[in-house]
Amino acid sequence: MSELALSVETSPAERDVEALARGLTEHALPVTGRPGFHPLSVFARDREGALVGGVHGQVNWNWLHISLFWVSEDCRHQGLGSRLLAAIETAAVERGCSQAHLDTFSYQAANGGGGTETAEAAVYVVPVSVGATTTLDLLALTA
């Protein structure tokens, strides 16, 4: 083990990240029965096709891990964030997810995306279900 070199990388090679996902999937597959690490995104575009919001994550076995969630300033407070989260939750359930994970700063979640200057980290883990209001809906930046 002493001959192994560790490297901290801010722009890792895609093949290396894919190798990590393959290795973990092969390790977990006998227990989970299905592979993980499938990207899942929902985007909102205006009439000209410009991106005005979206949510992106990965489906890992029965979990949706949301890593990016953004609504442009002009489109906030109109319900778009809730629509984006509902759409990705529905898509995740269709892919076998029963749980969702989203982390954010508390100032983003408080009062629908504003109201406090504190940048305290918050993590939300909730069950997802089609047609039901979940804790994730409360995080919408458009509330």
PDB file of C-alpha atoms in Angstrom, residues 3-124:
ATOM      1  CA  GLU A   3       3.529   2.613  -3.187  1.00  0.00           C
ATOM      2  CA  LEU A   4       0.080   4.058  -3.924  1.00  0.00           C
ATOM      3  CA  ALA A   5      -0.123   7.758  -4.713  1.00  0.00           C
ATOM      4  CA  LEU A   6      -3.112   9.899  -3.804  1.00  0.00           C
ATOM      5  CA  SER A   7      -4.082  12.905  -5.917  1.00  0.00           C
ATOM      6  CA  VAL A   8      -6.574  15.651  -5.200  1.00  0.00           C
ATOM      7  CA  GLU A   9      -8.121  16.760  -8.490  1.00  0.00           C
ATOM      8  CA  THR A  10     -10.499  19.590  -9.259  1.00  0.00           C
ATOM      9  CA  SER A  11     -10.989  18.485 -12.881  1.00  0.00           C
ATOM     10  CA  PRO A  12     -10.853  14.688 -12.777  1.00  0.00           C
ATOM     11  CA  ALA A  13     -10.786  12.739 -15.998  1.00  0.00           C
ATOM     12  CA  GLU A  14     -14.241  11.528 -16.965  1.00  0.00           C
ATOM     13  CA  ARG A  15     -12.908   7.984 -17.352  1.00  0.00           C
ATOM     14  CA  ASP A  16     -11.716   8.015 -13.730  1.00  0.00           C
ATOM     15  CA  VAL A  17     -15.100   9.148 -12.408  1.00  0.00           C
ATOM     16  CA  GLU A  18     -16.806   6.530 -14.592  1.00  0.00           C
ATOM     17  CA  ALA A  19     -14.451   3.881 -13.189  1.00  0.00           C
ATOM     18  CA  LEU A  20     -15.513   4.847  -9.652  1.00  0.00           C
ATOM     19  CA  ALA A  21     -19.190   4.522 -10.596  1.00  0.00           C
ATOM     20  CA  ARG A  22     -18.599   1.160 -12.303  1.00  0.00           C
ATOM     21  CA  GLY A  23     -16.638  -0.167  -9.337  1.00  0.00           C
ATOM     22  CA  LEU A  24     -19.277   0.863  -6.814  1.00  0.00           C
ATOM     23  CA  THR A  25     -22.097  -0.444  -9.018  1.00  0.00           C
ATOM     24  CA  GLU A  26     -20.377  -3.823  -9.378  1.00  0.00           C
ATOM     25  CA  HIS A  27     -19.871  -3.950  -5.621  1.00  0.00           C
ATOM     26  CA  ALA A  28     -23.481  -2.991  -4.792  1.00  0.00           C
ATOM     27  CA  LEU A  29     -25.308  -4.832  -7.598  1.00  0.00           C
ATOM     28  CA  PRO A  30     -25.622  -8.162  -5.763  1.00  0.00           C
ATOM     29  CA  VAL A  31     -27.490  -6.365  -2.961  1.00  0.00           C
ATOM     30  CA  THR A  32     -29.388  -3.651  -4.864  1.00  0.00           C
ATOM     31  CA  GLY A  33     -30.358  -5.685  -7.913  1.00  0.00           C
ATOM     32  CA  ARG A  34     -29.901  -2.669 -10.198  1.00  0.00           C
ATOM     33  CA  PRO A  35     -27.114  -0.319 -11.211  1.00  0.00           C
ATOM     34  CA  GLY A  36     -26.762   3.242  -9.973  1.00  0.00           C
ATOM     35  CA  PHE A  37     -25.418   6.586 -11.190  1.00  0.00           C
ATOM     36  CA  HIS A  38     -27.931   7.537 -13.862  1.00  0.00           C
ATOM     37  CA  PRO A  39     -28.146  11.288 -14.520  1.00  0.00           C
ATOM     38  CA  LEU A  40     -31.604  12.846 -14.422  1.00  0.00           C
ATOM     39  CA  SER A  41     -32.429  16.471 -15.279  1.00  0.00           C
ATOM     40  CA  VAL A  42     -35.433  18.698 -15.863  1.00  0.00           C
ATOM     41  CA  PHE A  43     -34.917  22.031 -17.617  1.00  0.00           C
ATOM     42  CA  ALA A  44     -37.174  25.056 -18.136  1.00  0.00           C
ATOM     43  CA  ARG A  45     -36.650  27.211 -21.216  1.00  0.00           C
ATOM     44  CA  ASP A  46     -38.311  30.403 -22.389  1.00  0.00           C
ATOM     45  CA  ARG A  47     -39.882  30.878 -25.856  1.00  0.00           C
ATOM     46  CA  GLU A  48     -36.475  31.652 -27.344  1.00  0.00           C
ATOM     47  CA  GLY A  49     -35.016  28.459 -25.896  1.00  0.00           C
ATOM     48  CA  ALA A  50     -32.892  30.163 -23.228  1.00  0.00           C
ATOM     49  CA  LEU A  51     -32.445  28.196 -20.016  1.00  0.00           C
ATOM     50  CA  VAL A  52     -34.350  29.860 -17.151  1.00  0.00           C
ATOM     51  CA  GLY A  53     -34.189  27.095 -14.564  1.00  0.00           C
ATOM     52  CA  GLY A  54     -33.575  23.479 -13.900  1.00  0.00           C
ATOM     53  CA  VAL A  55     -32.839  20.678 -11.534  1.00  0.00           C
ATOM     54  CA  HIS A  56     -30.172  18.014 -12.013  1.00  0.00           C
ATOM     55  CA  GLY A  57     -29.170  14.954 -10.086  1.00  0.00           C
ATOM     56  CA  GLN A  58     -28.496  11.260 -10.215  1.00  0.00           C
ATOM     57  CA  VAL A  59     -30.611   8.220  -9.625  1.00  0.00           C
ATOM     58  CA  ASN A  60     -28.629   5.826  -7.451  1.00  0.00           C
ATOM     59  CA  TRP A  61     -30.572   2.639  -6.875  1.00  0.00           C
ATOM     60  CA  ASN A  62     -33.717   3.849  -5.048  1.00  0.00           C
ATOM     61  CA  TRP A  63     -32.414   7.350  -4.263  1.00  0.00           C
ATOM     62  CA  LEU A  64     -32.619  10.618  -6.164  1.00  0.00           C
ATOM     63  CA  HIS A  65     -29.613  12.803  -5.264  1.00  0.00           C
ATOM     64  CA  ILE A  66     -30.262  16.376  -6.403  1.00  0.00           C
ATOM     65  CA  SER A  67     -27.022  18.272  -6.881  1.00  0.00           C
ATOM     66  CA  LEU A  68     -28.107  21.359  -8.824  1.00  0.00           C
ATOM     67  CA  PHE A  69     -31.349  23.361  -8.530  1.00  0.00           C
ATOM     68  CA  TRP A  70     -31.658  26.865  -9.953  1.00  0.00           C
ATOM     69  CA  VAL A  71     -34.345  29.297 -11.125  1.00  0.00           C
ATOM     70  CA  SER A  72     -33.383  32.573 -12.837  1.00  0.00           C
ATOM     71  CA  GLU A  73     -34.142  35.759 -10.946  1.00  0.00           C
ATOM     72  CA  ASP A  74     -36.840  36.801 -13.440  1.00  0.00           C
ATOM     73  CA  CYS A  75     -38.709  33.504 -13.060  1.00  0.00           C
ATOM     74  CA  ARG A  76     -38.734  33.233  -9.269  1.00  0.00           C
ATOM     75  CA  HIS A  77     -41.905  33.496  -7.162  1.00  0.00           C
ATOM     76  CA  GLN A  78     -44.060  32.109  -9.985  1.00  0.00           C
ATOM     77  CA  GLY A  79     -44.146  28.426  -9.028  1.00  0.00           C
ATOM     78  CA  LEU A  80     -41.436  27.274 -11.436  1.00  0.00           C
ATOM     79  CA  GLY A  81     -39.249  25.795  -8.689  1.00  0.00           C
ATOM     80  CA  SER A  82     -42.141  23.684  -7.420  1.00  0.00           C
ATOM     81  CA  ARG A  83     -42.917  22.528 -10.957  1.00  0.00           C
ATOM     82  CA  LEU A  84     -39.288  21.555 -11.551  1.00  0.00           C
ATOM     83  CA  LEU A  85     -39.094  19.581  -8.295  1.00  0.00           C
ATOM     84  CA  ALA A  86     -42.431  17.866  -8.948  1.00  0.00           C
ATOM     85  CA  ALA A  87     -41.258  16.863 -12.438  1.00  0.00           C
ATOM     86  CA  ILE A  88     -37.956  15.386 -11.266  1.00  0.00           C
ATOM     87  CA  GLU A  89     -39.680  13.632  -8.343  1.00  0.00           C
ATOM     88  CA  THR A  90     -42.183  12.039 -10.752  1.00  0.00           C
ATOM     89  CA  ALA A  91     -39.373  10.968 -13.085  1.00  0.00           C
ATOM     90  CA  ALA A  92     -37.430   9.540 -10.128  1.00  0.00           C
ATOM     91  CA  VAL A  93     -40.411   7.530  -8.889  1.00  0.00           C
ATOM     92  CA  GLU A  94     -40.866   6.162 -12.423  1.00  0.00           C
ATOM     93  CA  ARG A  95     -37.255   4.951 -12.166  1.00  0.00           C
ATOM     94  CA  GLY A  96     -37.832   3.183  -8.843  1.00  0.00           C
ATOM     95  CA  CYS A  97     -36.819   5.889  -6.370  1.00  0.00           C
ATOM     96  CA  SER A  98     -38.463   6.027  -2.985  1.00  0.00           C
ATOM     97  CA  GLN A  99     -36.155   8.634  -1.371  1.00  0.00           C
ATOM     98  CA  ALA A 100     -34.709  11.998  -2.377  1.00  0.00           C
ATOM     99  CA  HIS A 101     -31.741  13.977  -1.075  1.00  0.00           C
ATOM    100  CA  LEU A 102     -31.219  17.703  -1.596  1.00  0.00           C
ATOM    101  CA  ASP A 103     -28.758  19.887   0.227  1.00  0.00           C
ATOM    102  CA  THR A 104     -28.783  23.649   0.212  1.00  0.00           C
ATOM    103  CA  PHE A 105     -27.890  26.669   2.271  1.00  0.00           C
ATOM    104  CA  SER A 106     -30.576  27.680   4.733  1.00  0.00           C
ATOM    105  CA  TYR A 107     -30.865  31.171   3.208  1.00  0.00           C
ATOM    106  CA  GLN A 108     -32.006  29.534  -0.039  1.00  0.00           C
ATOM    107  CA  ALA A 109     -34.765  27.563   1.660  1.00  0.00           C
ATOM    108  CA  ALA A 110     -35.975  30.212   4.100  1.00  0.00           C
ATOM    109  CA  ASN A 111     -38.976  32.245   2.958  1.00  0.00           C
ATOM    110  CA  GLY A 112     -38.918  30.793  -0.530  1.00  0.00           C
ATOM    111  CA  GLY A 113     -35.354  31.705  -1.334  1.00  0.00           C
ATOM    112  CA  GLY A 114     -34.633  34.836   0.625  1.00  0.00           C
ATOM    113  CA  GLY A 115     -35.049  36.557   3.912  1.00  0.00           C
ATOM    114  CA  THR A 116     -31.986  35.619   5.928  1.00  0.00           C
ATOM    115  CA  GLU A 117     -28.328  36.327   5.363  1.00  0.00           C
ATOM    116  CA  THR A 118     -27.124  33.192   7.153  1.00  0.00           C
ATOM    117  CA  ALA A 119     -25.318  30.648   4.979  1.00  0.00           C
ATOM    118  CA  GLU A 120     -25.903  27.625   7.179  1.00  0.00           C
ATOM    119  CA  ALA A 121     -25.865  24.286   5.354  1.00  0.00           C
ATOM    120  CA  ALA A 122     -29.046  22.247   5.382  1.00  0.00           C
ATOM    121  CA  VAL A 123     -29.701  18.732   4.122  1.00  0.00           C
ATOM    122  CA  TYR A 124     -33.156  17.432   3.289  1.00  0.00           C
TER     123      TYR A 124
END
